[in-house]
mmCIF file with all atom_site columns, C-alpha atoms in Angstrom:
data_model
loop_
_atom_site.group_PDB
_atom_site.id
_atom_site.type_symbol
_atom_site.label_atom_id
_atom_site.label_alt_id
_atom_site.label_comp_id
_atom_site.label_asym_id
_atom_site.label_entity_id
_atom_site.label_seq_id
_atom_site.pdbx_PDB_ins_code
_atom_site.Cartn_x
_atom_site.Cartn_y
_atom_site.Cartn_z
_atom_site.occupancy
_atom_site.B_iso_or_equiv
_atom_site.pdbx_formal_charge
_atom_site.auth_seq_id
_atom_site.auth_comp_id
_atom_site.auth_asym_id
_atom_site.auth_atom_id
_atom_site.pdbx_PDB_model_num
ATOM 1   C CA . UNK A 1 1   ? 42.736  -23.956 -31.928 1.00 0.00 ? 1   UNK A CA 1
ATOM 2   C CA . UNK A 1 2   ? 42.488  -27.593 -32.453 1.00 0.00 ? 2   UNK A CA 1
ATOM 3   C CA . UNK A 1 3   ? 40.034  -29.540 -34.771 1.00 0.00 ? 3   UNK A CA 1
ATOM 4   C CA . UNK A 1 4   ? 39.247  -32.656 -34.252 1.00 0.00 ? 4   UNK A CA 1
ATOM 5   C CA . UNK A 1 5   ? 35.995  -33.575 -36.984 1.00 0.00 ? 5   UNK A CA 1
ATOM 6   C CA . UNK A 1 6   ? 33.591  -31.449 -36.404 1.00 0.00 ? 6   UNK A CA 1
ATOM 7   C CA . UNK A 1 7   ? 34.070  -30.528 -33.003 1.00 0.00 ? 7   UNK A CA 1
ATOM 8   C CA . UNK A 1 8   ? 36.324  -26.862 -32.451 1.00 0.00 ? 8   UNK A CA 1
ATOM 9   C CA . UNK A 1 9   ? 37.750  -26.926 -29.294 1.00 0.00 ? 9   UNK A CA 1
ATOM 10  C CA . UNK A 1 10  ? 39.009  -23.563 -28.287 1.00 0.00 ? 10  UNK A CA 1
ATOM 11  C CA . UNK A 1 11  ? 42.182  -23.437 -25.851 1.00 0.00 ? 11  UNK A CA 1
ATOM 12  C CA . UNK A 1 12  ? 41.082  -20.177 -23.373 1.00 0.00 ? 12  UNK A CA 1
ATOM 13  C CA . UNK A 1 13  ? 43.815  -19.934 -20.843 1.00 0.00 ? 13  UNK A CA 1
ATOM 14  C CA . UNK A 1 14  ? 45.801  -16.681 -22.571 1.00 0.00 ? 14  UNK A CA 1
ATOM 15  C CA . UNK A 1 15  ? 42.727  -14.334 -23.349 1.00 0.00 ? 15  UNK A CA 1
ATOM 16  C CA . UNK A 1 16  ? 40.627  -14.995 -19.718 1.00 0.00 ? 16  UNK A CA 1
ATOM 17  C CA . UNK A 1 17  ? 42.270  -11.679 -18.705 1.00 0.00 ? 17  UNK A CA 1
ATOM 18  C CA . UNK A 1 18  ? 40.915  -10.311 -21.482 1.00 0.00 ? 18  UNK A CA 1
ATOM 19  C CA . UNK A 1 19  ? 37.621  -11.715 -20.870 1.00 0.00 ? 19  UNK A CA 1
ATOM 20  C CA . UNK A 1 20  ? 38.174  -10.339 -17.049 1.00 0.00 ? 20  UNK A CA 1
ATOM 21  C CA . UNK A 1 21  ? 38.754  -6.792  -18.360 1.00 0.00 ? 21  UNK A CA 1
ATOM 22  C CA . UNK A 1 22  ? 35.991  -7.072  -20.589 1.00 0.00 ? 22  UNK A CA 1
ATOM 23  C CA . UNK A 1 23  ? 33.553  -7.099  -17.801 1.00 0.00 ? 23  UNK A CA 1
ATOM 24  C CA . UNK A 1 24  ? 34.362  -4.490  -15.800 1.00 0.00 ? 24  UNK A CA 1
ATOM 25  C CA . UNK A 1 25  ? 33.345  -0.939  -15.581 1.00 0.00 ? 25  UNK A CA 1
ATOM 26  C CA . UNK A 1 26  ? 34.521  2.433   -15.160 1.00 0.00 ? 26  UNK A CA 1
ATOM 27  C CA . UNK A 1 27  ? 32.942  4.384   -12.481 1.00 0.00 ? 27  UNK A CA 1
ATOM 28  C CA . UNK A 1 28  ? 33.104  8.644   -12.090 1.00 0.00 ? 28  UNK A CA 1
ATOM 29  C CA . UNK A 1 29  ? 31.477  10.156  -9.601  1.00 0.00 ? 29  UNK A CA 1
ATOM 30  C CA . UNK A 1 30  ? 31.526  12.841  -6.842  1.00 0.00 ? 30  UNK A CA 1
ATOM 31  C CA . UNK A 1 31  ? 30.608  11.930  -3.001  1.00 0.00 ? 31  UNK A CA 1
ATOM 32  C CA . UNK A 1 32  ? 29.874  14.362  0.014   1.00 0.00 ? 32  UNK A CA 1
ATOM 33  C CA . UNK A 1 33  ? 32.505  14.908  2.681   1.00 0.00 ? 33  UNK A CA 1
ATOM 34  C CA . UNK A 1 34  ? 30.120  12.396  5.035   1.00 0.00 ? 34  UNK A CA 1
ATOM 35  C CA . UNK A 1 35  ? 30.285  9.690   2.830   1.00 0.00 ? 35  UNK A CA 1
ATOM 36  C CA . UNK A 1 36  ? 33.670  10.397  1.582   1.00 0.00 ? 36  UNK A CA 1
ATOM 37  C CA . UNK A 1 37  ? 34.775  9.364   5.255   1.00 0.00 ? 37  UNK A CA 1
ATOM 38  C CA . UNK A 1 38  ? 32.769  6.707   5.324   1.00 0.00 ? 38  UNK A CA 1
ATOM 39  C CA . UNK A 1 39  ? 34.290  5.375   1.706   1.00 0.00 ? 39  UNK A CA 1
ATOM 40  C CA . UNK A 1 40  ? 37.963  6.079   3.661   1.00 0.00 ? 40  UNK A CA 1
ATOM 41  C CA . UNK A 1 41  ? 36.682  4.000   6.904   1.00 0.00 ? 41  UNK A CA 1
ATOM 42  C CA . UNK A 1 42  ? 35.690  1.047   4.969   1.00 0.00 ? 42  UNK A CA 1
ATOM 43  C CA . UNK A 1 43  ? 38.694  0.728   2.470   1.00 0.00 ? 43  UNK A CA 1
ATOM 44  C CA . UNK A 1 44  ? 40.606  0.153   5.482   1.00 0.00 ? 44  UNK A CA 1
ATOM 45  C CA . UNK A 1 45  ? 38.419  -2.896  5.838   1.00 0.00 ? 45  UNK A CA 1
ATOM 46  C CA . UNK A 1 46  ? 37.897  -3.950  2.482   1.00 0.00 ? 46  UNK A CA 1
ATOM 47  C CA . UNK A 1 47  ? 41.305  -3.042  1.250   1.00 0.00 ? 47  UNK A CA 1
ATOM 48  C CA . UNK A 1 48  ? 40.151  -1.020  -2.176  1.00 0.00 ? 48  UNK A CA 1
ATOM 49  C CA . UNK A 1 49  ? 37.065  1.298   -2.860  1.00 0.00 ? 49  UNK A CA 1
ATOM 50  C CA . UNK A 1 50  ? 35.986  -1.253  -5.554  1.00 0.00 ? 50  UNK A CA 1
ATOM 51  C CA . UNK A 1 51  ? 34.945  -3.779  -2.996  1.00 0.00 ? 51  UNK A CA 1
ATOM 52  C CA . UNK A 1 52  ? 33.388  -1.185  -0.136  1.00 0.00 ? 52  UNK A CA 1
ATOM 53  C CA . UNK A 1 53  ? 31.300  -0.355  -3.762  1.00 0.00 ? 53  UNK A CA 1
ATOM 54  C CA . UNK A 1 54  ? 30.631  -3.826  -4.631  1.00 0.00 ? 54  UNK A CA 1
ATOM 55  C CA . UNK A 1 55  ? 30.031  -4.972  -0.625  1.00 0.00 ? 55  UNK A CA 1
ATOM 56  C CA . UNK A 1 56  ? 27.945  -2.057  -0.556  1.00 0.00 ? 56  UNK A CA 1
ATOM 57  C CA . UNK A 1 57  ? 25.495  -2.645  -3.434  1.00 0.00 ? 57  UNK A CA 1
ATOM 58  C CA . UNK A 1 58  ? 25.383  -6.567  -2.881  1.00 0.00 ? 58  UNK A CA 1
ATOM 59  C CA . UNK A 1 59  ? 23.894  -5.659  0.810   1.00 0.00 ? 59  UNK A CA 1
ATOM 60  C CA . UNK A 1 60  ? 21.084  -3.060  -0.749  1.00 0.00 ? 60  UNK A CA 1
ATOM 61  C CA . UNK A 1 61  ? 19.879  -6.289  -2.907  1.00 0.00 ? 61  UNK A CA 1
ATOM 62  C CA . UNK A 1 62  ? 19.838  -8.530  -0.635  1.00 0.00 ? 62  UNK A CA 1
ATOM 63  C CA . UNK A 1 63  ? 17.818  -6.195  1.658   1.00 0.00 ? 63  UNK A CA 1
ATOM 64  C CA . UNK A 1 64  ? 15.913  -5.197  -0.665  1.00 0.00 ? 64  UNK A CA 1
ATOM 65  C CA . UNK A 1 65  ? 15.148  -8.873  -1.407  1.00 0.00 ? 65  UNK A CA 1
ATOM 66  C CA . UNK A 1 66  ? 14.604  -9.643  2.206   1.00 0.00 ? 66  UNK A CA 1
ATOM 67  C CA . UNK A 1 67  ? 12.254  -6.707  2.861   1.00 0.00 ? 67  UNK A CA 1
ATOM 68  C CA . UNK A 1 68  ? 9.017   -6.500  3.089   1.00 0.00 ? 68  UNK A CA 1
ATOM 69  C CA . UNK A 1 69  ? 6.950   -4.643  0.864   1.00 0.00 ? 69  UNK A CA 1
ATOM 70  C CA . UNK A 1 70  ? 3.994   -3.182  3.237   1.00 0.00 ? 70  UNK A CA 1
ATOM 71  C CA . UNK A 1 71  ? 0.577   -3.286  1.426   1.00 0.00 ? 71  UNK A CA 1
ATOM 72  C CA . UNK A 1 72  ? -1.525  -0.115  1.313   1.00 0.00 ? 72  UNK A CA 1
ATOM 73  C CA . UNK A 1 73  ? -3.469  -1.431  4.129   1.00 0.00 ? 73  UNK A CA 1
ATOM 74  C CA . UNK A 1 74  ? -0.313  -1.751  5.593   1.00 0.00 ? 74  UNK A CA 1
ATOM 75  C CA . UNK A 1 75  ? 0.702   1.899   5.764   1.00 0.00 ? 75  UNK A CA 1
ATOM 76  C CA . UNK A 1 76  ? -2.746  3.067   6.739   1.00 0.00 ? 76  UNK A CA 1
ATOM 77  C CA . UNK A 1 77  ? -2.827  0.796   9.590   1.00 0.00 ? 77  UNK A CA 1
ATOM 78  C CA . UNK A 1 78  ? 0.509   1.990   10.816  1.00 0.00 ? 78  UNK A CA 1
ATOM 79  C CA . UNK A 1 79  ? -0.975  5.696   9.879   1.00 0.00 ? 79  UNK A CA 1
ATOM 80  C CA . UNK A 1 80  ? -3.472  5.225   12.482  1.00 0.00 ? 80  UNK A CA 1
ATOM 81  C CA . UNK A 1 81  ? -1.456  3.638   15.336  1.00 0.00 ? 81  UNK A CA 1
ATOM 82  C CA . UNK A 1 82  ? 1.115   6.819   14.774  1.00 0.00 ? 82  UNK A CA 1
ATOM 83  C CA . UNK A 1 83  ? -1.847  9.066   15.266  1.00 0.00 ? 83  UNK A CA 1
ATOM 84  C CA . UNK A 1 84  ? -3.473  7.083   18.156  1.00 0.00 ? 84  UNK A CA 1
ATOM 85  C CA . UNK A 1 85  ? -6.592  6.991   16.749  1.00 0.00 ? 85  UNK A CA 1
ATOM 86  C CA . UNK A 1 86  ? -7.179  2.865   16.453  1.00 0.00 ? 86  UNK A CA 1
ATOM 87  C CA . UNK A 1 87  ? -7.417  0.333   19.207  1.00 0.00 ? 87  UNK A CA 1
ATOM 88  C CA . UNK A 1 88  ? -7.854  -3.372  18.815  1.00 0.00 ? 88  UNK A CA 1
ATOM 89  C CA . UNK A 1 89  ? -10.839 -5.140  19.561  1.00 0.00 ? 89  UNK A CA 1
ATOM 90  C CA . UNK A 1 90  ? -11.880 -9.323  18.773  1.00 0.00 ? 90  UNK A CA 1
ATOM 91  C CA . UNK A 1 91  ? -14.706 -9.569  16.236  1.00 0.00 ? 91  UNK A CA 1
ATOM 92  C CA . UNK A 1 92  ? -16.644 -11.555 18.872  1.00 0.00 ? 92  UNK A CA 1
ATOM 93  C CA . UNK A 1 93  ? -16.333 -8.417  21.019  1.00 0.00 ? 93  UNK A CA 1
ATOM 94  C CA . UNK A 1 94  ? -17.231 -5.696  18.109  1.00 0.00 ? 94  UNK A CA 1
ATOM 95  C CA . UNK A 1 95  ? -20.662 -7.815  17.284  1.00 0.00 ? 95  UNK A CA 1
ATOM 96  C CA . UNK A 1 96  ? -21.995 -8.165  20.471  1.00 0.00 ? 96  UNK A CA 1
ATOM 97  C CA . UNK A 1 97  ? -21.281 -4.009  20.745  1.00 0.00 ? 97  UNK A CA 1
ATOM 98  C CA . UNK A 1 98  ? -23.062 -3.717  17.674  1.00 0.00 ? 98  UNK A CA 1
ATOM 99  C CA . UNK A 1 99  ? -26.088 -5.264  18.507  1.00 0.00 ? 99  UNK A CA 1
ATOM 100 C CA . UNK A 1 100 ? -26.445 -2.445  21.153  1.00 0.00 ? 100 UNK A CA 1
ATOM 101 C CA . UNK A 1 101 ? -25.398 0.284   19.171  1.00 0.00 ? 101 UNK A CA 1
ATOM 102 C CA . UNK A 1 102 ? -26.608 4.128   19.737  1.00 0.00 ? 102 UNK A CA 1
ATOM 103 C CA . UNK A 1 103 ? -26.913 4.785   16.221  1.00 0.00 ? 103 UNK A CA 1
ATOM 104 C CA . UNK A 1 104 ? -28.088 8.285   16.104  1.00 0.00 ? 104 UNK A CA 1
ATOM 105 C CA . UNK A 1 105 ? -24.716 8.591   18.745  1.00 0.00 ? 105 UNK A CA 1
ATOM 106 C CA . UNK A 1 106 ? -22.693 7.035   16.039  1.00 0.00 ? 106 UNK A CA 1
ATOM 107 C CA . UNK A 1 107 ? -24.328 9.224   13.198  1.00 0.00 ? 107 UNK A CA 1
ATOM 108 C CA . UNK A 1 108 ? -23.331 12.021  14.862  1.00 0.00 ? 108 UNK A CA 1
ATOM 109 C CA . UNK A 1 109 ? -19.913 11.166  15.662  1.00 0.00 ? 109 UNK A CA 1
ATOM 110 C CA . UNK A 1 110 ? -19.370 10.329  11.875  1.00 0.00 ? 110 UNK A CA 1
ATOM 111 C CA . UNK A 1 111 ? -20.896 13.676  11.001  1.00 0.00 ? 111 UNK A CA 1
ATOM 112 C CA . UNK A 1 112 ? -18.992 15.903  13.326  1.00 0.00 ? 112 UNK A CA 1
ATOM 113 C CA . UNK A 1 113 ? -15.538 14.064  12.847  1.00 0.00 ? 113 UNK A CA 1
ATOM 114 C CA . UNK A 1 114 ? -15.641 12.251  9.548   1.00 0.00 ? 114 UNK A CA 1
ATOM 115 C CA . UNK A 1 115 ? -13.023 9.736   10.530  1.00 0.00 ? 115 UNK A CA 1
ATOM 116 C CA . UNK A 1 116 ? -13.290 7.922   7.016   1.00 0.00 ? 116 UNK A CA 1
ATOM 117 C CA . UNK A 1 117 ? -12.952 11.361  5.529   1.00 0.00 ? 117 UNK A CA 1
ATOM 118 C CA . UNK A 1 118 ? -9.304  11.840  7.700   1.00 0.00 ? 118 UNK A CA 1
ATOM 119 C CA . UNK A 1 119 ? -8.152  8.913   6.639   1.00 0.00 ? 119 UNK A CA 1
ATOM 120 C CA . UNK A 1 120 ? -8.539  9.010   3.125   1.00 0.00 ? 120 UNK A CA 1
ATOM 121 C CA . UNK A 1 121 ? -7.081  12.705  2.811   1.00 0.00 ? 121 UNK A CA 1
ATOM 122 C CA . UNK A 1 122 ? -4.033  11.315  4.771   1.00 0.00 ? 122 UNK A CA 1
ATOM 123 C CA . UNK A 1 123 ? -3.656  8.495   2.576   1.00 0.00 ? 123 UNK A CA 1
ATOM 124 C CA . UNK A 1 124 ? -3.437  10.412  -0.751  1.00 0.00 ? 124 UNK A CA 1
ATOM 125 C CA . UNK A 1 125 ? -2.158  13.446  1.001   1.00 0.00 ? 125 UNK A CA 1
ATOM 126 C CA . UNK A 1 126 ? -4.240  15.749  -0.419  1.00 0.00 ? 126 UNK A CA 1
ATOM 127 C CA . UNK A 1 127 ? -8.001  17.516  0.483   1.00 0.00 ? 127 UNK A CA 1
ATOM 128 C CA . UNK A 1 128 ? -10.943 15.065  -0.796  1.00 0.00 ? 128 UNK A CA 1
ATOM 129 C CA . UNK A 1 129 ? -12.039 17.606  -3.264  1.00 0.00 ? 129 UNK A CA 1
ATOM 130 C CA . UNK A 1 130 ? -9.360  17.182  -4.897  1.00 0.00 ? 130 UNK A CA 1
ATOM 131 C CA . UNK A 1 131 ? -9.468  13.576  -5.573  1.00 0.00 ? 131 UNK A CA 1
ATOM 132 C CA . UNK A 1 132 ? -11.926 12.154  -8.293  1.00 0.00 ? 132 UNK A CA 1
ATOM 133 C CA . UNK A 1 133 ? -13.918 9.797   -7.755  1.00 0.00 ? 133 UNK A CA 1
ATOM 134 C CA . UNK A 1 134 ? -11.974 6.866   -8.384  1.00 0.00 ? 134 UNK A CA 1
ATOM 135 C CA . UNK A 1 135 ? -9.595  7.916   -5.650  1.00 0.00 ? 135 UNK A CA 1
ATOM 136 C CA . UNK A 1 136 ? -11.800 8.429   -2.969  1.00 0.00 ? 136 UNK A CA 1
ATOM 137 C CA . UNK A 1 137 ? -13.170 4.568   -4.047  1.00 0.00 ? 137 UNK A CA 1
ATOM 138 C CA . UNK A 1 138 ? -10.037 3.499   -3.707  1.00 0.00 ? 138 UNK A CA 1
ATOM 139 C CA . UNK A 1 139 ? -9.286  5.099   -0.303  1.00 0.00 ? 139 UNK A CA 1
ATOM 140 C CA . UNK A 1 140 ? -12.648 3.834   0.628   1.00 0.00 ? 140 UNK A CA 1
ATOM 141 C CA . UNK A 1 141 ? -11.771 0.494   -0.147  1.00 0.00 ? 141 UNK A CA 1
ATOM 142 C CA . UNK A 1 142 ? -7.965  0.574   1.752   1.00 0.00 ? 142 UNK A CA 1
ATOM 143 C CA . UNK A 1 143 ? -9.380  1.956   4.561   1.00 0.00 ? 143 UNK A CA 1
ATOM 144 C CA . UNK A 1 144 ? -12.001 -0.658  5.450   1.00 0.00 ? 144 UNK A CA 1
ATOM 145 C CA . UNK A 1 145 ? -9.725  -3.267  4.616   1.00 0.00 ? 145 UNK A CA 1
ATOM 146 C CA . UNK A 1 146 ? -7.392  -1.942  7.501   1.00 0.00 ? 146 UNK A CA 1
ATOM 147 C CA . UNK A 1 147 ? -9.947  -1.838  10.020  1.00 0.00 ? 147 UNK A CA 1
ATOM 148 C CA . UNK A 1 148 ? -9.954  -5.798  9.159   1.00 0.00 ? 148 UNK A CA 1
ATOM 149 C CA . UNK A 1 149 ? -14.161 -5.419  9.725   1.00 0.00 ? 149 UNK A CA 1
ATOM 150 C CA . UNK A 1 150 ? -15.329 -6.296  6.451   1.00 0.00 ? 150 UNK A CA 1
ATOM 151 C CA . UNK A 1 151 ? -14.094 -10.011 5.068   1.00 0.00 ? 151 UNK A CA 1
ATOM 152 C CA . UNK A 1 152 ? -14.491 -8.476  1.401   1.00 0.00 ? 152 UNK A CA 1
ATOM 153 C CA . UNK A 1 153 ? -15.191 -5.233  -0.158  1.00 0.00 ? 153 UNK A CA 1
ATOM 154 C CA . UNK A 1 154 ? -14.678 -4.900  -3.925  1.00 0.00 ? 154 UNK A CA 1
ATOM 155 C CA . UNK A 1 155 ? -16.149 -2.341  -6.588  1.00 0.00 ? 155 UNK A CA 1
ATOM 156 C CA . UNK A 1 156 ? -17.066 -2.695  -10.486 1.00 0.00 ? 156 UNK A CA 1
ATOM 157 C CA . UNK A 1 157 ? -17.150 0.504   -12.889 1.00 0.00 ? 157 UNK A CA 1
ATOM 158 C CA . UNK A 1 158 ? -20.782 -0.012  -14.535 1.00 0.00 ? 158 UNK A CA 1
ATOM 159 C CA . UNK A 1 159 ? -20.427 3.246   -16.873 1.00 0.00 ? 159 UNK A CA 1
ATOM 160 C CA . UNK A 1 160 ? -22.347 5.715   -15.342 1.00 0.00 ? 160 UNK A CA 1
ATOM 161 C CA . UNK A 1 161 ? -22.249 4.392   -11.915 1.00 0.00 ? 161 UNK A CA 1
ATOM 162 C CA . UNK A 1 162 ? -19.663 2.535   -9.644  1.00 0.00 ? 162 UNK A CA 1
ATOM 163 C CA . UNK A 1 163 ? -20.966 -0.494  -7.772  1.00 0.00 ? 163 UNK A CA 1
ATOM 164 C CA . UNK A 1 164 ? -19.869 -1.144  -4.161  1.00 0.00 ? 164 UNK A CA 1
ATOM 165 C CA . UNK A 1 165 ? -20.084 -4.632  -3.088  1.00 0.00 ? 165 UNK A CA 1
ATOM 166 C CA . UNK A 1 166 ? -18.659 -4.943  0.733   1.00 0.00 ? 166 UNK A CA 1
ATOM 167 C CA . UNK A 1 167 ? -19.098 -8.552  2.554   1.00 0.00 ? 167 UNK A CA 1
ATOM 168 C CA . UNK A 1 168 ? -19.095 -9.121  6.300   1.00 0.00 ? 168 UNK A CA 1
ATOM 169 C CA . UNK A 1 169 ? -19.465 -11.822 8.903   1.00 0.00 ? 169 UNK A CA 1
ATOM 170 C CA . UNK A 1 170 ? -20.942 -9.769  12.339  1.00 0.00 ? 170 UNK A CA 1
ATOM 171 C CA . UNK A 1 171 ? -24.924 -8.901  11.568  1.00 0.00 ? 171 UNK A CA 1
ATOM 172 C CA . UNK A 1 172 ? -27.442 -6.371  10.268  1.00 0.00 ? 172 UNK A CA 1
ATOM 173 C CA . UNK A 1 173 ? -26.567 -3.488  12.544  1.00 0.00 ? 173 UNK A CA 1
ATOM 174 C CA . UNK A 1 174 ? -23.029 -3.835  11.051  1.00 0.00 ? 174 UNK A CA 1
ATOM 175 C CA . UNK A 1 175 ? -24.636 -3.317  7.642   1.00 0.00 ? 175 UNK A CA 1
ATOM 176 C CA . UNK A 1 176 ? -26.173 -0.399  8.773   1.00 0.00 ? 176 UNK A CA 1
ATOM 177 C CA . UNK A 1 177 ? -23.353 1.231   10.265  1.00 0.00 ? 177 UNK A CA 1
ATOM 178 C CA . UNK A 1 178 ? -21.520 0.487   6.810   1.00 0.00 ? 178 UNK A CA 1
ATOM 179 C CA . UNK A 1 179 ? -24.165 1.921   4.857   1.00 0.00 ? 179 UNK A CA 1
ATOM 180 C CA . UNK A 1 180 ? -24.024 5.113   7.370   1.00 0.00 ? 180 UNK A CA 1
ATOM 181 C CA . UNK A 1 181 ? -20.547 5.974   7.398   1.00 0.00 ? 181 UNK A CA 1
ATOM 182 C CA . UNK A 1 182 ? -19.834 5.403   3.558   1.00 0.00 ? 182 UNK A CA 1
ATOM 183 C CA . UNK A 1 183 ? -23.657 7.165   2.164   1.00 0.00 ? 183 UNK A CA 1
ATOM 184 C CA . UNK A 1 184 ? -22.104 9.629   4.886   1.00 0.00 ? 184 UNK A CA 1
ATOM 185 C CA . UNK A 1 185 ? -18.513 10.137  3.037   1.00 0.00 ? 185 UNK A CA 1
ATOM 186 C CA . UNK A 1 186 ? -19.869 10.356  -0.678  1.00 0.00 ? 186 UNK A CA 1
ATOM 187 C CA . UNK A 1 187 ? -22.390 12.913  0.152   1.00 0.00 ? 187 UNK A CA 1
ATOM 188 C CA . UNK A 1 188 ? -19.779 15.069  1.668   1.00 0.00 ? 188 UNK A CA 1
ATOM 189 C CA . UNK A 1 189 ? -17.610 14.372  -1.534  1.00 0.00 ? 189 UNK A CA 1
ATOM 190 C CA . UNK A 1 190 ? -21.074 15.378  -3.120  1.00 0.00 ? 190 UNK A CA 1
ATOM 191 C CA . UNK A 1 191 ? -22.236 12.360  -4.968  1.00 0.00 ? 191 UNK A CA 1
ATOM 192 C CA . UNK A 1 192 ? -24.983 10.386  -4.776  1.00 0.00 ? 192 UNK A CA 1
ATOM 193 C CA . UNK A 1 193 ? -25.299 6.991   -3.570  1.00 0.00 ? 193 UNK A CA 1
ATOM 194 C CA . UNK A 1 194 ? -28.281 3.907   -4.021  1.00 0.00 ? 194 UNK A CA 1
ATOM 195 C CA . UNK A 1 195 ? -28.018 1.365   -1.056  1.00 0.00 ? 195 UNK A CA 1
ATOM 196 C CA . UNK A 1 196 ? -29.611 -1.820  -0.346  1.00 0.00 ? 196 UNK A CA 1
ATOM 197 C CA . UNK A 1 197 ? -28.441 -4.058  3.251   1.00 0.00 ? 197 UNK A CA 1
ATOM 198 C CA . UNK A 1 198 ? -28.981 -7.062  4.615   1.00 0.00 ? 198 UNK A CA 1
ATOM 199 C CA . UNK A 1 199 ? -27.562 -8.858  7.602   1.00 0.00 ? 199 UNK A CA 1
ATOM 200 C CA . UNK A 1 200 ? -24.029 -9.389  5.949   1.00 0.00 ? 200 UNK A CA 1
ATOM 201 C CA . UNK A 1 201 ? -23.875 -7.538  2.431   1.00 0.00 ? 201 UNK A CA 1
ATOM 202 C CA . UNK A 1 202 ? -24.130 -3.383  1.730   1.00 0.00 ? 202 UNK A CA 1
ATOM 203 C CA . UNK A 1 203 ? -24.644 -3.374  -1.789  1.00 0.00 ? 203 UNK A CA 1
ATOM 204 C CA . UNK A 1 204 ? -23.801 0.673   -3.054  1.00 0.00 ? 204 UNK A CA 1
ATOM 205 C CA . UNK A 1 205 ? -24.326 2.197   -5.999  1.00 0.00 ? 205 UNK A CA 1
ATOM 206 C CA . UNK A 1 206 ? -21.897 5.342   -6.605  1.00 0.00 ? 206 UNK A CA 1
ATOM 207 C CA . UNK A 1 207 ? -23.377 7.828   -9.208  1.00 0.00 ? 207 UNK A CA 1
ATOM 208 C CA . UNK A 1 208 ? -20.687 9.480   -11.779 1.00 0.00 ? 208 UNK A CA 1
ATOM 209 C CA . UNK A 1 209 ? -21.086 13.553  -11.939 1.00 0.00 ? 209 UNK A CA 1
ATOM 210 C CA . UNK A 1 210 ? -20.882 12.837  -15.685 1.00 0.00 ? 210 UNK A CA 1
#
């Protein structure tokens, strides 16, 4: 050590393998005879089990940085295409079938086959009855933001009633087929529901069972 005023000035060439030591750490642990091998293979490559370890764990980071973290919409989206149950269509396309639409055809079709219903149990894996109601808002909400129909659909807890707010751009039939298939969903859950529509908004009020 040399002092020169105030200034120490510390001379660190004979403890750095010290400080080397001092930072590493001792690993014990058992493998299976798959990954055994594969520890063998790549020591041949790497030249110690250390660095196939270190390699190893630097690669899951940096993939795990790289990778993409799918949003619930996401997964539901990819849900459906595994199950071949959604096609795509332009919006152009859907509103101009809309303004045609057989609603009692459609009202029936959501009663016999409660597609929101599907989803929503595949999402949370589990029977709708036995999600509260929160859930089955929440599933509500993923699922028409993966059809990609709505442009907003948001809901507020007002204490003894939830309020639905969902936003669109196509026109009033739209709103009416909204207001169908969700008043449709909740009374199957067996709540009740308040709705008021206009040509782009379905305003819904969701009663608590308090």
């Amino acid at each position: 050590m040399n002092i020169h005023g105030h200034i120490c000035v510390v001379n660190t060439i004979n403890i750095q393998p010290l400080i080397k030591n001092m930072h590493k750490n001792h690993l014990h642990t058992t493998l299976s005879n798959k990954h055994f091998e594969l520890l063998k293979k790549y020591t041949e490559k790497f030249g110690t089990r250390q660095k196939v370890l270190e390699t190893a764990l630097e690669s899951l980071e940096n993939s795990a940085k790289q990778g993409h973290i799918l949003s619930q919409e996401d997964k539901l989206w990819l849900a459906a295409k595994d199950m071949r149950s959604t096609c795509l269509i332009q919006k152009d396309v859907l509103k101009s079938l809309m303004q045609t639409a057989d609603f009692k055809k459609i009202a029936e079709v959501m009663t016999n086959q409660k597609p929101t219903e599907y989803l929503i149990i595949n999402h949370f894996q589990k029977p709708l009855t036995k999600c509260n109601l929160k859930e089955v808002i929440d599933g509500l909400i993923i699922v028409v933001k993966a059809q990609n129909v709505a442009d907003t659909i948001n809901y507020t807890d007002d204490g003894s009633h939830y309020t639905l707010r969902l936003i669109h751009s196509l026109n009033f039939n739209t709103s009416k087929i909204f207001k169908m298939f969700i008043e449709n969903m909740f009374e199957t859950y067996g709540v009740k529901t308040e709705s008021e529509i206009s040509d782009n908004i379905v305003f819904m009020k969701i009663y608590k069972n308090l």
